[in-house]
Short mmCIF file of C-alpha atoms in Angstrom, two decimals:
data_model
loop_
_atom_site.label_atom_id
_atom_site.label_comp_id
_atom_site.label_asym_id
_atom_site.label_seq_id
_atom_site.Cartn_x
_atom_site.Cartn_y
_atom_site.Cartn_z
CA MET A 1 27.00 71.33 36.94
CA GLU A 2 26.19 69.63 33.91
CA MET A 3 27.99 72.52 31.79
CA ASP A 4 31.08 71.87 33.84
CA ARG A 5 31.12 67.92 33.47
CA MET A 6 30.89 68.45 29.75
CA ASN A 7 34.15 70.56 29.48
CA ASN A 8 35.75 68.80 31.78
CA LYS A 9 35.17 65.88 29.29
CA ASN A 10 35.88 67.86 26.70
CA THR A 11 39.10 69.00 28.02
CA LEU A 12 40.11 65.25 28.78
CA THR A 13 39.25 63.88 25.63
CA SER A 14 41.13 66.92 23.53
CA THR A 15 44.02 66.58 26.02
CA SER A 16 44.34 62.69 25.53
CA LYS A 17 44.09 63.05 21.39
CA PHE A 18 47.06 65.64 21.71
CA MET A 19 49.22 63.11 23.79
CA SER A 20 48.09 60.24 21.48
CA LEU A 21 49.76 62.42 18.81
CA VAL A 22 52.98 63.15 20.43
CA LEU A 23 53.57 60.16 21.98
CA ARG A 24 52.88 57.83 19.20
CA HIS A 25 52.78 59.46 15.95
CA ASN A 26 54.80 63.13 15.50
CA PRO A 27 57.02 63.90 19.11
CA GLY A 28 58.07 66.61 16.89
CA ARG A 29 55.16 68.39 16.89
CA ALA A 30 55.82 69.48 20.86
CA GLY A 31 59.48 69.06 20.09
CA LEU A 32 59.92 65.70 22.18
CA ALA A 33 62.45 63.16 21.62
CA LEU A 34 61.51 59.34 22.64
CA ASP A 35 64.09 57.04 23.84
CA ALA A 36 64.41 54.01 22.38
CA GLN A 37 61.53 52.70 24.29
CA GLY A 38 59.11 55.49 23.57
CA TRP A 39 59.87 57.26 26.95
CA VAL A 40 59.79 60.96 27.77
CA SER A 41 60.30 62.99 30.68
CA ILE A 42 56.85 64.30 31.59
CA ASP A 43 58.43 67.52 32.20
CA ALA A 44 59.18 67.93 28.52
CA LEU A 45 56.43 66.69 27.29
CA LEU A 46 54.30 69.72 29.40
CA ARG A 47 56.74 72.28 28.13
CA GLY A 48 56.52 70.62 24.72
CA ALA A 49 52.48 71.17 25.07
CA GLN A 50 52.85 74.47 26.42
CA ALA A 51 55.26 75.52 23.09
CA ALA A 52 52.53 74.19 21.04
CA GLY A 53 49.73 75.79 22.36
CA ARG A 54 48.48 73.25 24.92
CA ASN A 55 47.97 74.18 28.44
CA ILE A 56 48.55 70.66 30.24
CA SER A 57 49.06 71.08 33.97
CA PRO A 58 50.85 68.25 35.46
CA ALA A 59 47.12 67.54 37.49
CA LEU A 60 45.08 67.31 34.29
CA LEU A 61 48.13 64.92 32.93
CA MET A 62 47.31 62.42 35.44
CA GLU A 63 43.87 62.76 35.01
CA VAL A 64 44.08 62.02 31.36
CA VAL A 65 46.15 58.74 32.30
CA GLN A 66 44.22 57.51 35.46
CA SER A 67 40.71 57.80 33.33
CA CYS A 68 41.19 56.18 30.27
CA PRO A 69 39.60 53.03 29.83
CA LYS A 70 42.28 51.43 27.64
CA GLN A 71 44.85 52.55 29.55
CA ARG A 72 46.79 53.91 26.34
CA PHE A 73 49.42 55.46 28.64
CA ALA A 74 51.89 54.59 31.18
CA ILE A 75 54.28 56.73 34.01
CA SER A 76 57.61 54.96 34.48
CA ALA A 77 58.02 53.37 38.26
CA ASP A 78 60.16 56.49 39.24
CA GLY A 79 56.83 58.95 38.44
CA LEU A 80 59.03 61.11 36.16
CA ARG A 81 58.11 59.37 32.40
CA ILE A 82 55.66 58.84 30.22
CA ARG A 83 54.95 56.80 27.09
CA ALA A 84 52.19 55.53 24.75
CA SER A 85 51.25 51.98 25.51
CA GLN A 86 50.36 51.03 22.35
CA GLY A 87 49.50 52.27 18.63
CA HIS A 88 52.80 53.44 17.44
CA SER A 89 54.11 54.63 14.30
CA VAL A 90 57.28 55.91 15.30
CA GLN A 91 59.89 53.32 15.47
CA ILE A 92 60.26 52.54 19.12
CA ASP A 93 60.82 49.22 21.38
CA LEU A 94 57.76 48.70 23.92
CA GLY A 95 60.17 45.49 25.23
CA LEU A 96 56.93 43.09 25.33
CA GLN A 97 57.39 39.80 26.16
CA ALA A 98 56.82 37.04 23.93
CA SER A 99 53.87 35.02 25.67
CA VAL A 100 51.12 32.33 24.35
CA PRO A 101 47.68 34.02 23.68
CA PRO A 102 44.72 32.39 24.84
CA GLN A 103 42.36 30.32 22.18
CA ARG A 104 40.90 33.28 20.78
CA LEU A 105 41.29 37.04 20.66
CA TYR A 106 39.26 39.90 19.49
CA HIS A 107 39.81 43.01 16.99
CA GLY A 108 37.51 45.48 16.69
CA THR A 109 37.10 47.54 13.35
CA ALA A 110 34.45 49.16 11.42
CA THR A 111 32.03 47.47 8.59
CA ARG A 112 33.48 49.66 5.81
CA PHE A 113 36.98 47.85 6.69
CA LEU A 114 35.63 43.99 6.53
CA ASP A 115 35.87 43.08 2.48
CA SER A 116 39.71 44.26 2.64
CA ILE A 117 40.34 42.32 5.95
CA LEU A 118 38.81 38.94 4.40
CA ARG A 119 40.51 39.57 1.42
CA THR A 120 44.20 40.11 3.14
CA GLY A 121 43.93 39.09 6.65
CA LEU A 122 44.63 42.01 9.03
CA ASP A 123 47.10 44.22 8.18
CA ARG A 124 49.53 46.72 10.69
CA ARG A 125 49.93 48.91 8.08
CA ASN A 126 52.21 51.76 9.11
CA ARG A 127 51.92 50.44 12.61
CA HIS A 128 54.29 47.79 14.65
CA HIS A 129 51.61 45.60 15.76
CA VAL A 130 48.27 44.98 15.02
CA HIS A 131 46.55 45.30 18.23
CA LEU A 132 44.28 42.42 20.10
CA THR A 133 42.66 41.87 22.86
CA ASP A 134 40.83 38.87 24.92
CA ASN A 135 38.47 41.51 26.22
CA LEU A 136 35.00 42.18 24.19
CA ALA A 137 34.44 45.14 25.64
CA THR A 138 37.43 46.76 24.60
CA ALA A 139 37.50 45.70 21.18
CA ARG A 140 33.76 47.17 20.84
CA SER A 141 35.30 50.21 22.23
CA VAL A 142 38.16 50.87 19.77
CA GLY A 143 35.97 49.55 16.65
CA GLN A 144 33.03 51.97 17.71
CA ARG A 145 35.69 54.87 16.88
CA TYR A 146 36.01 54.03 13.21
CA GLY A 147 32.66 53.78 12.52
CA ARG A 148 29.80 50.88 12.09
CA LEU A 149 31.21 48.18 14.81
CA VAL A 150 32.61 45.08 13.28
CA LEU A 151 33.56 42.52 15.89
CA LEU A 152 36.32 40.07 14.54
CA GLU A 153 37.24 36.96 16.37
CA ILE A 154 40.92 35.61 15.84
CA ASP A 155 42.07 31.59 16.08
CA ALA A 156 44.64 32.74 18.39
CA ALA A 157 46.00 29.64 19.01
CA ARG A 158 46.57 28.76 15.44
CA MET A 159 48.06 32.19 14.61
CA HIS A 160 50.76 31.57 17.65
CA ALA A 161 51.33 27.57 16.16
CA ASP A 162 52.21 29.52 12.58
CA ALA A 163 55.68 29.59 12.10
CA CYS A 164 55.71 32.96 10.93
CA SER A 165 53.58 34.98 13.68
CA THR A 166 54.31 35.95 16.88
CA ALA A 167 51.74 36.67 19.92
CA ARG A 168 53.50 38.98 22.45
CA THR A 169 51.51 40.73 25.55
CA THR A 170 52.41 43.70 27.58
CA ALA A 171 50.66 44.49 30.67
CA SER A 172 49.20 47.95 31.13
CA GLY A 173 48.01 48.14 35.06
CA SER A 174 45.15 45.37 35.16
CA ARG A 175 44.93 45.22 31.73
CA THR A 176 46.41 42.85 29.36
CA ALA A 177 47.29 44.05 25.39
CA TRP A 178 47.97 41.30 23.02
CA HIS A 179 50.06 42.30 19.65
CA ARG A 180 50.47 40.57 16.49
CA THR A 181 53.69 41.02 15.22
CA THR A 182 55.14 39.36 11.50
CA CYS A 183 58.21 37.87 10.26
CA ALA A 184 59.52 38.30 7.13
CA CYS A 185 57.54 35.34 5.85
CA GLU A 186 54.25 36.48 6.50
CA PRO A 187 51.94 33.33 6.22
CA LYS A 188 50.15 33.71 3.38
CA ARG A 189 46.58 32.29 4.78
CA ASN A 190 44.23 34.48 6.90
CA THR A 191 44.41 33.19 10.55
CA MET A 192 40.66 34.77 11.23
CA LYS A 193 38.14 33.18 9.52
CA PRO A 194 34.96 34.60 9.20
CA ILE A 195 31.74 33.20 11.39
CA ILE A 196 28.75 32.10 9.80
CA ALA A 197 26.09 31.78 12.82
CA LEU A 198 23.60 28.64 12.77
CA ASP A 199 20.19 28.37 14.78
CA ALA A 200 19.71 24.78 15.91
CA ASP A 201 16.21 23.91 16.04
CA GLY A 202 14.52 23.50 12.24
CA VAL A 203 18.19 24.77 10.67
CA LEU A 204 20.78 22.10 12.18
CA LEU A 205 18.39 19.81 14.30
CA ASP A 206 14.85 18.19 13.88
CA TYR A 207 12.95 19.15 16.49
CA ASN A 208 10.08 18.41 15.67
CA ARG A 209 10.61 14.88 15.33
CA ALA A 210 12.12 14.86 18.69
CA TYR A 211 9.41 16.55 20.25
CA ALA A 212 7.12 12.98 19.35
CA GLY A 213 9.97 11.41 21.34
CA ALA A 214 9.50 13.64 24.16
CA TRP A 215 5.69 13.50 24.14
CA GLU A 216 6.34 9.63 24.13
CA ARG A 217 8.45 9.83 27.14
CA ALA A 218 6.14 11.31 29.01
CA PHE A 219 2.80 9.97 28.45
CA GLY A 220 4.02 6.52 27.46
CA GLN A 221 2.51 6.74 23.72
CA ARG A 222 4.21 8.36 20.53
CA PRO A 223 1.53 10.49 18.95
CA ALA A 224 0.56 9.93 15.55
CA GLU A 225 1.76 11.98 12.62
CA ALA A 226 -0.62 14.24 11.59
CA ASP A 227 0.55 16.78 9.18
CA PRO A 228 4.21 16.18 8.03
CA HIS A 229 4.38 19.73 6.26
CA ALA A 230 3.20 21.40 9.69
CA TYR A 231 5.74 24.53 10.84
CA TRP A 232 4.92 23.90 14.57
CA ALA A 233 5.81 20.50 16.47
CA MET A 234 2.17 20.75 17.99
CA ASP A 235 0.71 20.75 14.61
CA ARG A 236 2.91 18.09 13.27
CA TRP A 237 1.36 15.20 16.04
CA ALA A 238 -2.09 14.08 16.77
CA VAL A 239 -1.33 15.64 20.66
CA GLN A 240 -4.12 17.88 22.33
CA ALA A 241 -2.56 21.45 24.28
CA LEU A 242 -1.34 20.81 27.64
CA ASP A 243 -2.02 22.61 31.17
CA GLY A 244 -1.67 21.93 34.64
CA GLU A 245 -0.36 19.06 35.82
CA ARG A 246 0.32 17.31 32.30
CA LEU A 247 2.00 20.24 31.12
CA GLN A 248 4.65 20.24 33.82
CA GLN A 249 4.96 16.40 32.92
CA PHE A 250 5.64 17.23 29.41
CA ARG A 251 8.32 19.84 30.43
CA ALA A 252 9.91 17.75 32.82
CA CYS A 253 11.30 15.20 30.10
CA MET A 254 12.52 18.50 28.26
CA ASP A 255 15.63 17.91 30.10
CA ASP A 256 19.50 17.65 29.23
CA ASP A 257 18.82 14.46 28.49
CA PHE A 258 16.38 15.70 25.70
CA TRP A 259 18.63 18.82 24.45
CA ARG A 260 21.28 16.19 23.92
CA SER A 261 19.79 13.64 21.97
CA ILE A 262 17.82 15.12 19.09
CA PRO A 263 18.31 14.14 15.46
CA ALA A 264 20.04 16.22 12.62
CA LEU A 265 18.08 17.70 9.74
CA GLY A 266 18.50 15.87 6.58
CA ASN A 267 21.76 17.36 4.58
CA ALA A 268 22.47 20.08 7.33
CA LEU A 269 25.86 17.92 8.55
CA GLN A 270 27.40 18.04 5.18
CA ALA A 271 26.17 21.21 4.42
CA CYS A 272 28.04 22.36 7.68
CA HIS A 273 31.03 20.44 6.63
CA ASP A 274 30.78 22.29 3.22
CA LEU A 275 30.92 26.06 4.68
CA GLN A 276 33.97 25.05 7.16
CA GLY A 277 36.01 23.79 4.05
CA ALA A 278 35.15 26.73 2.38
CA GLY A 279 37.33 28.51 5.44
CA TYR A 280 34.16 29.85 7.64
CA GLU A 281 34.00 29.25 11.51
CA LEU A 282 30.18 27.75 12.23
CA VAL A 283 28.84 29.22 15.82
CA CYS A 284 25.16 27.67 17.03
CA VAL A 285 23.31 30.82 18.40
CA THR A 286 19.88 29.32 20.05
CA ALA A 287 17.07 30.41 21.90
CA LEU A 288 17.80 27.60 24.21
CA ALA A 289 17.67 28.53 27.71
CA ALA A 290 21.36 29.26 28.96
CA ARG A 291 21.17 26.24 31.06
CA PHE A 292 20.92 23.98 28.52
CA GLU A 293 24.22 25.11 26.68
CA GLN A 294 26.51 22.86 27.47
CA ALA A 295 23.66 19.60 26.68
CA ARG A 296 23.17 21.42 23.28
CA LEU A 297 27.00 21.98 22.42
CA GLY A 298 26.90 18.08 23.46
CA ASN A 299 24.28 17.21 21.15
CA LEU A 300 26.39 18.76 17.98
CA ARG A 301 29.43 16.87 18.70
CA ASP A 302 27.96 13.81 19.20
CA LEU A 303 26.50 14.49 15.37
CA GLY A 304 29.73 15.46 14.13
CA PHE A 305 28.80 19.13 13.66
CA PRO A 306 32.06 20.95 13.06
CA ILE A 307 30.64 23.43 15.80
CA ASP A 308 32.61 23.90 18.75
CA ARG A 309 30.44 26.92 20.24
CA VAL A 310 27.12 27.51 21.16
CA ILE A 311 25.52 30.52 22.42
CA ALA A 312 22.21 30.18 24.32
CA THR A 313 20.33 33.34 24.64
CA GLY A 314 16.95 32.12 25.96
CA ARG A 315 13.78 34.10 24.84
CA THR A 316 12.35 37.73 25.34
CA THR A 317 8.74 39.00 25.29
CA GLY A 318 9.63 41.76 23.22
CA LEU A 319 9.60 42.69 19.33
CA ARG A 320 13.59 42.16 19.21
CA SER A 321 15.04 39.43 18.47
CA PRO A 322 16.18 37.23 21.49
CA LYS A 323 19.53 36.71 19.75
CA ALA A 324 20.02 40.08 18.40
CA ASP A 325 22.86 41.22 21.18
CA ALA A 326 24.58 38.24 20.53
CA LEU A 327 24.88 38.20 16.95
CA GLN A 328 26.24 41.78 17.21
CA ARG A 329 28.91 41.05 19.95
CA LEU A 330 29.71 37.49 17.44
CA GLY A 331 29.93 39.85 14.91
CA PRO A 332 29.47 36.70 12.08
CA VAL A 333 28.95 37.52 8.09
CA ALA A 334 25.86 35.61 7.96
CA PHE A 335 22.92 33.94 10.19
CA VAL A 336 20.42 31.60 9.51
CA ASP A 337 17.71 30.94 11.17
CA ASP A 338 13.62 29.38 10.61
CA TYR A 339 11.84 32.19 12.33
CA LEU A 340 11.48 35.31 10.90
CA PRO A 341 10.42 37.35 14.53
CA TYR A 342 14.10 36.11 14.94
CA LEU A 343 16.06 38.04 12.34
CA ARG A 344 14.87 41.62 13.80
CA ASP A 345 17.47 44.12 14.57
CA ILE A 346 20.40 41.62 14.51
CA GLY A 347 22.52 44.45 12.77
CA PRO A 348 22.81 45.87 9.33
CA GLY A 349 26.19 44.17 8.43
CA ILE A 350 25.08 40.42 9.10
CA HIS A 351 23.43 38.90 6.27
CA ALA A 352 20.21 37.57 7.46
CA ALA A 353 19.01 34.11 5.81
CA LEU A 354 15.71 32.64 6.30
CA VAL A 355 14.99 28.74 6.19
CA CYS A 356 11.93 28.58 5.00
CA ARG A 357 10.70 24.88 5.97
CA GLY A 358 6.90 23.63 7.08
CA PRO A 359 4.95 25.64 5.08
CA ASN A 360 1.43 24.97 6.54
CA GLY A 361 1.06 27.37 9.56
CA THR A 362 4.66 28.98 9.34
CA PRO A 363 5.00 32.05 11.27
CA ASN A 364 7.41 33.45 7.62
CA THR A 365 5.19 35.41 6.40
CA GLY A 366 3.93 39.15 5.96
CA PRO A 367 5.92 42.25 6.71
CA ASP A 368 8.74 41.10 8.43
CA LEU A 369 10.03 39.41 5.17
CA VAL A 370 12.27 42.52 5.02
CA HIS A 371 14.64 41.41 7.76
CA ALA A 372 15.40 38.18 5.20
CA HIS A 373 18.33 39.01 2.64
CA SER A 374 17.58 35.75 1.29
CA GLN A 375 15.51 32.77 1.67
CA HIS A 376 16.03 28.73 1.46
CA ALA A 377 14.93 25.59 1.23
CA ASP A 378 16.97 24.29 4.21
CA LEU A 379 20.72 24.98 5.02
CA MET A 380 22.05 22.78 2.24
CA ALA A 381 20.64 25.53 0.02
CA PHE A 382 22.01 28.54 1.68
CA SER A 383 25.48 26.51 2.02
CA GLN A 384 25.34 26.11 -1.98
CA TRP A 385 23.83 29.17 -2.52
CA TRP A 386 26.15 30.85 -0.25
CA LEU A 387 29.43 29.24 -1.46
CA GLN A 388 28.54 30.24 -5.36
CA GLN A 389 28.71 33.92 -4.50
CA ALA A 390 31.11 34.34 -1.41
CA PRO A 391 34.73 34.06 -1.94
CA SER A 392 36.82 30.78 -0.47
CA HIS A 393 38.57 31.61 3.09
CA SER A 394 40.13 27.85 3.14
#
């Protein structure tokens, strides 16, 4: 039974690849002549496949079309013709309708192509369009075919506003595929910004200072400072360990109002503006509970940080960073955190930068330092170092 299942899967994959070849790139391989819109009769495709040594039955063809999660192929309304939905290198007109894209679109590729893309932008090469999607799962699936995955997030609204770029869409069943076409005056700037992901507490925001305010709110008295160089908030302030009702009383004060009012750290605001000015998009990736995500975003906006997106991952009990999955989906060029364990397993294509604050009682020591590609006193130190050795994307 298992062998039959595997054989059927292999047959579907092999047939799909052959159909992609003759319907997208080389119709002559099967003696086909596509019409102006890329259509060919199903009977002609089956005869051409047989002449090319491929035995494709009508049932197998329909199974390939219906089982493809990316909906690579379309059947005409009368059921007599077939074409590839996108990805052509032969000249055809898919009849795509001009449309305003969503704010963000995604493109899946491999790490080996990233340097070239960041230098010159997304290039259609021998295809007619750059294929984009509003579906992260689709982008991941496409990118994984080419090697180690990189997910690129496209500022589609800015791309659409550019007079020399047009976004078009076509419906394939229930999915929508977006295509970037290029006019004669190709814009000189790259409409896709590389992303730098930033932790919040200890990198952007002074959680330890806010901790004293929460204590005062809970118990009516601001604690004295015990060690200004302590890493942990409980060690910085002269406070006792809590349990039972007093612990619940304190936690109740860490509500939306608390997470929306944490002060900025030193020159973190300027560091962010420097990075943004160099052409990077900044995204906050925090281990805060998801229910406080909007409060955190409001806090950053109120302070003037050029950050429009917060991803709250929550915490986990395992050894793997709770931020790993979110970072691998986001695909930043760098991630900055002040807690060494959160650099574990974030992905080989991401530069892991460690902010080494609060030396007294720091967890940022030991064998896990191998996960940190660089170490910095604060975000400004990282920003200056990064911008000295990385090309500008402005």
